[in-house]
XYZ file of C-alpha atoms in Angstrom:
406
model
C 0.237 -1.491 20.242
C 0.787 0.824 17.267
C 4.542 0.803 17.834
C 4.537 -2.986 18.231
C 2.669 -3.430 14.925
C 5.021 -0.987 13.204
C 8.043 -2.954 14.454
C 6.461 -6.177 13.225
C 5.842 -4.683 9.770
C 9.376 -3.288 9.711
C 10.737 -6.747 10.481
C 8.764 -8.174 7.560
C 10.044 -5.394 5.299
C 13.623 -5.931 6.500
C 13.451 -9.659 5.719
C 11.720 -9.237 2.347
C 13.939 -6.367 1.112
C 16.259 -8.702 -0.887
C 13.244 -10.313 -2.582
C 11.852 -6.902 -3.548
C 15.261 -5.828 -4.872
C 15.562 -9.041 -6.911
C 12.078 -8.516 -8.352
C 13.165 -5.177 -9.823
C 16.748 -6.243 -10.501
C 18.095 -3.423 -8.304
C 20.404 -4.700 -5.564
C 20.843 -1.198 -4.125
C 17.177 -1.227 -3.041
C 17.951 -3.598 -0.158
C 19.651 -0.987 2.011
C 17.317 1.781 0.826
C 14.218 -0.177 1.913
C 15.725 -1.170 5.240
C 16.663 2.410 6.106
C 13.476 3.990 4.747
C 11.385 1.423 6.644
C 12.346 3.087 9.937
C 9.714 5.703 9.083
C 7.074 3.069 9.969
C 7.868 3.501 13.668
C 7.630 7.291 13.498
C 4.382 6.920 11.524
C 2.882 4.733 14.259
C 3.612 7.364 16.914
C 2.320 10.166 14.691
C -0.878 8.229 14.028
C -1.811 8.253 17.710
C -1.073 11.975 18.012
C -3.064 12.722 14.859
C -6.028 10.840 16.333
C -5.780 12.954 19.492
C -5.599 16.136 17.380
C -8.631 15.088 15.327
C -10.671 14.279 18.418
C -9.845 17.686 19.929
C -10.299 19.420 16.529
C -6.869 21.088 16.818
C -6.426 21.470 13.064
C -4.874 24.927 13.161
C -2.104 23.638 15.420
C -1.663 20.590 13.165
C -1.206 22.855 10.147
C 1.650 24.767 11.749
C 3.354 21.599 13.008
C 3.174 20.017 9.569
C 4.444 23.216 7.951
C 7.530 23.305 10.183
C 8.191 19.601 9.559
C 7.823 20.180 5.816
C 10.353 23.016 5.876
C 12.844 20.914 7.840
C 12.496 17.811 5.666
C 12.417 19.787 2.437
C 15.604 21.617 3.340
C 17.311 18.354 4.336
C 16.311 16.710 1.050
C 17.450 19.642 -1.092
C 20.814 19.869 0.676
C 21.349 16.130 0.286
C 20.470 16.300 -3.410
C 22.797 19.287 -3.876
C 25.583 17.225 -2.305
C 25.030 14.551 -4.941
C 23.535 11.854 -2.691
C 21.047 10.761 -5.371
C 18.327 8.413 -4.157
C 19.515 8.847 -0.579
C 18.348 12.457 -0.684
C 14.775 11.116 -0.978
C 15.379 8.726 1.919
C 16.783 11.543 4.048
C 13.838 13.784 3.175
C 11.280 11.125 4.193
C 13.017 10.218 7.460
C 13.492 13.895 8.304
C 9.790 14.551 7.727
C 8.516 11.711 9.926
C 11.080 12.179 12.692
C 10.701 15.985 12.872
C 6.893 15.633 12.968
C 7.207 13.174 15.870
C 9.606 15.400 17.806
C 7.473 18.522 17.280
C 4.296 16.749 18.403
C 5.999 15.251 21.446
C 7.085 18.667 22.724
C 3.980 20.662 21.720
C 1.122 18.305 22.667
C 0.489 17.702 26.354
C -0.885 14.164 25.961
C 1.431 11.338 27.024
C 0.837 7.581 27.030
C 0.712 5.994 30.474
C 2.779 2.924 31.372
C -0.244 0.673 31.422
C -2.199 -1.456 28.982
C -5.952 -1.831 29.419
C -7.113 -5.038 27.761
C -10.744 -3.913 27.888
C -9.953 -0.729 25.987
C -7.727 -2.664 23.631
C -10.561 -5.062 22.792
C -13.065 -2.288 22.116
C -10.635 -0.280 19.996
C -9.227 -3.291 18.181
C -12.660 -4.661 17.277
C -13.310 -1.416 15.403
C -9.777 -0.582 14.290
C -8.517 -3.869 12.869
C -11.119 -3.728 10.095
C -9.906 -0.267 9.114
C -6.308 -1.497 9.242
C -7.084 -4.415 6.939
C -8.992 -2.081 4.613
C -6.053 0.332 4.468
C -3.569 -2.474 3.778
C -5.771 -3.884 0.993
C -6.169 -0.414 -0.531
C -2.430 0.323 -0.386
C -1.379 -3.007 -1.868
C -3.915 -2.754 -4.686
C -3.075 0.888 -5.425
C 0.630 0.089 -5.793
C -0.081 -3.083 -7.791
C -0.575 -1.120 -11.004
C 2.778 0.619 -10.567
C 4.459 -2.703 -9.804
C 3.020 -4.346 -12.932
C 3.968 -1.445 -15.213
C 7.472 -1.326 -13.720
C 7.905 -5.061 -14.297
C 6.312 -5.430 -17.747
C 7.402 -2.149 -19.332
C 10.516 0.009 -19.358
C 11.523 2.598 -16.771
C 10.468 5.492 -19.039
C 6.868 4.251 -19.241
C 6.719 3.861 -15.475
C 8.140 7.377 -15.135
C 5.439 8.846 -17.405
C 2.745 6.923 -15.504
C 4.023 8.082 -12.111
C 4.513 11.689 -13.219
C 1.013 11.763 -14.723
C -0.430 10.624 -11.391
C 1.709 12.902 -9.248
C 0.033 16.294 -9.751
C -3.672 15.303 -9.443
C -2.780 12.961 -6.586
C -0.925 15.736 -4.752
C -3.931 18.046 -5.046
C -6.467 15.434 -4.002
C -4.352 14.018 -1.174
C -4.312 17.431 0.477
C -7.974 18.207 -0.212
C -9.170 14.727 0.724
C -6.916 14.592 3.784
C -8.479 17.809 5.057
C -11.988 16.446 4.503
C -11.217 13.164 6.253
C -9.575 14.834 9.243
C -12.617 17.023 9.905
C -15.447 14.721 8.883
C -14.882 11.739 11.168
C -14.841 13.610 14.506
C -17.604 15.966 13.350
C -19.904 13.169 12.217
C -19.072 10.953 15.199
C -20.220 13.669 17.585
C -23.740 13.353 16.127
C -23.842 9.627 15.323
C -27.119 9.201 17.205
C -28.799 11.838 15.021
C -28.989 10.184 11.614
C -30.691 13.144 9.939
C -27.946 15.450 11.217
C -25.242 13.101 9.942
C -26.946 12.991 6.544
C -27.135 16.782 6.435
C -23.458 17.170 7.282
C -22.406 14.471 4.830
C -24.491 16.100 2.120
C -22.873 19.439 2.787
C -19.411 17.861 2.521
C -20.237 16.227 -0.836
C -21.798 19.350 -2.350
C -19.094 21.769 -1.180
C -16.124 19.537 -2.034
C -17.565 18.764 -5.480
C -17.962 22.475 -6.132
C -14.226 22.975 -5.521
C -12.792 19.712 -6.886
C -14.685 19.353 -10.183
C -13.438 22.569 -11.841
C -9.892 22.012 -10.557
C -9.641 18.455 -11.931
C -11.431 19.170 -15.222
C -9.406 22.347 -15.697
C -6.153 20.511 -14.946
C -7.020 17.811 -17.500
C -7.750 20.419 -20.176
C -4.528 22.435 -19.665
C -2.353 19.347 -19.133
C -0.383 19.591 -22.375
C 0.727 23.261 -22.228
C 1.350 22.942 -18.489
C 3.606 19.887 -18.916
C 5.344 21.488 -21.878
C 6.071 24.621 -19.838
C 6.942 23.100 -16.451
C 8.470 19.740 -17.365
C 9.606 20.333 -21.009
C 8.574 18.355 -24.079
C 10.341 15.158 -23.020
C 7.535 14.601 -20.488
C 4.656 15.031 -22.978
C 3.945 11.242 -23.004
C 2.814 11.740 -19.376
C -0.079 13.995 -20.501
C -2.612 11.200 -21.261
C -1.859 9.611 -17.877
C -2.330 12.975 -16.141
C -5.679 13.517 -17.836
C -6.947 10.053 -16.914
C -5.883 10.468 -13.281
C -7.661 13.832 -13.086
C -10.971 12.107 -13.800
C -10.035 9.200 -11.528
C -9.254 11.377 -8.489
C -12.190 13.717 -9.134
C -14.552 11.392 -7.245
C -12.354 11.026 -4.155
C -14.296 13.509 -1.939
C -17.513 11.602 -2.676
C -15.842 8.335 -1.693
C -14.538 9.958 1.487
C -17.878 11.435 2.556
C -19.677 8.103 2.161
C -16.982 6.065 3.895
C -16.442 8.489 6.769
C -20.174 8.543 7.453
C -20.101 4.739 7.699
C -17.116 4.877 10.075
C -18.724 7.607 12.174
C -21.675 5.303 12.757
C -19.255 2.676 14.074
C -19.702 0.297 11.128
C -16.100 -0.527 10.263
C -17.346 -4.025 9.399
C -19.251 -2.549 6.449
C -16.170 -0.495 5.548
C -14.077 -3.678 5.266
C -16.725 -5.510 3.236
C -16.932 -2.610 0.805
C -13.148 -2.599 0.431
C -13.127 -6.299 -0.436
C -15.943 -5.904 -2.975
C -14.219 -2.924 -4.619
C -10.888 -4.708 -4.868
C -12.479 -7.773 -6.453
C -14.034 -5.513 -9.091
C -10.764 -3.614 -9.467
C -8.745 -6.814 -9.852
C -11.052 -8.047 -12.620
C -10.675 -4.729 -14.449
C -6.893 -4.792 -13.937
C -6.561 -8.320 -15.346
C -8.577 -7.302 -18.410
C -6.529 -4.124 -18.975
C -2.996 -5.539 -18.474
C -2.680 -7.024 -21.994
C -3.808 -3.705 -23.506
C -0.893 -1.718 -22.074
C -0.210 1.004 -19.468
C -2.776 3.500 -20.790
C -5.498 0.862 -20.519
C -4.369 0.123 -16.954
C -4.784 3.799 -16.052
C -8.200 4.007 -17.744
C -9.236 0.795 -15.987
C -8.369 2.434 -12.670
C -10.637 5.375 -13.508
C -13.495 3.032 -14.461
C -12.962 1.149 -11.205
C -13.177 4.446 -9.319
C -16.582 5.219 -10.850
C -17.859 1.757 -9.973
C -16.471 2.102 -6.448
C -18.478 5.278 -5.897
C -21.667 3.237 -6.367
C -20.373 0.571 -3.974
C -19.440 3.131 -1.283
C -22.800 4.873 -1.504
C -24.902 1.713 -1.294
C -24.882 1.227 2.548
C -25.904 4.861 3.173
C -29.163 4.200 1.388
C -30.108 2.115 4.420
C -28.027 3.778 7.147
C -28.870 7.415 6.354
C -31.601 7.247 3.713
C -29.187 9.026 1.350
C -29.630 7.302 -2.003
C -27.093 7.404 -4.804
C -29.545 9.203 -7.103
C -29.789 11.898 -4.426
C -26.010 12.186 -4.389
C -25.930 12.469 -8.179
C -28.520 15.246 -8.050
C -26.411 17.053 -5.447
C -23.189 16.953 -7.495
C -24.779 17.438 -10.930
C -24.979 21.284 -10.940
C -21.265 21.924 -10.257
C -20.312 19.036 -12.582
C -22.273 20.442 -15.533
C -20.908 23.944 -14.964
C -17.363 22.559 -14.677
C -17.814 20.688 -17.995
C -18.946 23.885 -19.735
C -15.965 25.682 -18.207
C -13.659 22.910 -19.467
C -14.984 23.246 -23.022
C -14.438 27.004 -22.931
C -10.880 26.567 -21.658
C -10.164 23.832 -24.226
C -11.178 26.116 -27.111
C -8.296 28.494 -26.273
C -5.751 25.997 -27.641
C -6.974 26.670 -31.201
C -5.491 30.189 -30.992
C -1.991 28.670 -31.426
C -0.376 30.704 -28.631
C 2.815 30.064 -26.694
C 2.460 27.720 -23.723
C 2.757 30.408 -21.049
C 0.351 32.830 -22.754
C -2.115 29.996 -23.397
C -2.006 28.897 -19.769
C -2.594 32.423 -18.465
C -5.558 32.993 -20.781
C -6.989 29.562 -19.985
C -6.745 30.243 -16.255
C -8.506 33.606 -16.576
C -11.205 32.198 -18.867
C -11.727 29.146 -16.630
C -12.189 31.141 -13.423
C -14.362 33.753 -15.130
C -16.643 31.240 -16.831
C -17.044 29.037 -13.748
C -17.737 31.856 -11.318
C -19.918 33.656 -13.867
C -22.089 30.592 -14.449
C -22.356 29.978 -10.697
C -23.629 33.509 -10.185
C -25.951 33.327 -13.187
C -27.586 30.088 -12.085
C -27.413 31.048 -8.398
C -25.521 27.887 -7.465
C -26.125 27.126 -3.797
C -22.543 25.958 -3.197
C -21.146 29.270 -4.426
C -23.362 31.252 -2.079
C -22.502 28.927 0.790
C -18.749 29.302 0.312
C -19.077 33.068 -0.024
C -20.772 33.190 3.374
C -17.908 31.107 4.782
C -15.305 33.486 3.343
C -17.169 36.446 4.753
C -17.208 34.829 8.158
C -20.972 34.676 8.520
C -22.586 32.176 10.824
C -25.825 31.841 8.890
C -24.821 29.038 6.494
C -26.970 28.039 3.551
C -27.877 24.354 3.453
C -29.852 22.400 0.900
C -31.068 20.126 3.614
C -32.245 23.199 5.530
C -30.668 21.917 8.697
C -27.831 23.396 10.749
C -24.505 21.636 10.457
C -21.010 22.023 11.836
C -19.038 21.204 8.713
């Protein structure tokens, strides 16, 4: 079924490729889209294997498979770029990544599909899964809508600054959030009949991820200018405001994930879909208001929409798990306040008028020292918890005072 749906989507992409190319005024996109679209089929196969891996909690094996696929695709892309293939080097890199991942999983995972379709299983899975599919499609379309509008209404340079500003915080959060999602759903699902246990595990995920994500995103926003100047040169400095906005936008992702995965673990994909529709209506209103104000307003509008979405995502868990939004705010407030103080300390270093590399080094040292120092001083529970994890202890500290597996 996954392969069939992927083929159907590829057919739609194949047919609409000329329209997409005409929209951007780039005729060369037709062939690029039609070739790159083949990755949909590999993605469908990988999705089933990833579900199997998540259910069996084989995350160590998944890490090594993904690492090998990354090395293969990265090498292929670099060689193609070195040979002067231009945009086709990106296409080659993407296809190499998806195809190598599929091949590696096929030969290293024992599971194989049988030559039989069970309509009963299909009904039960589809009744839950189609709502998640629709939610994912809505999210993807809306997320790319901002890029599409900026690319159409403004010049290529502005779109480049916008995309580059989003790239670094998105890369960090995609990996962090992907790890949280992969572990949370099977872990929470195993205890879906124990609501108090699910709440405890969800709470632990929010508190621990916030402790890690807040200082990283706030710190990245503060050092954005010297970092861009050093790594990307001064021609990319217009991307700095976008980068800073996206840092605050992506900072709430782990909280979104914890709330949504708890809802999914309880089998309520219907609520998941309703929340997605509500959030996108709010987001569309904000987008329409911000479009006339320019690309920076569009980015800021996205961040405001993210804050509003966190309230929307948390609302059902007030009833499902008795985990109110005010409780969640209290849980994330300590690391947030400490991260803000750390950010102010790091920001003050710029007044020393140092070179970019020296400033970055000092800011990194000051940031880590201040954050860890304040955590120790105020005996932050998350710090103690993560220390016990690093030391390999089994006695984990929990605010909820309940055992958890996360």
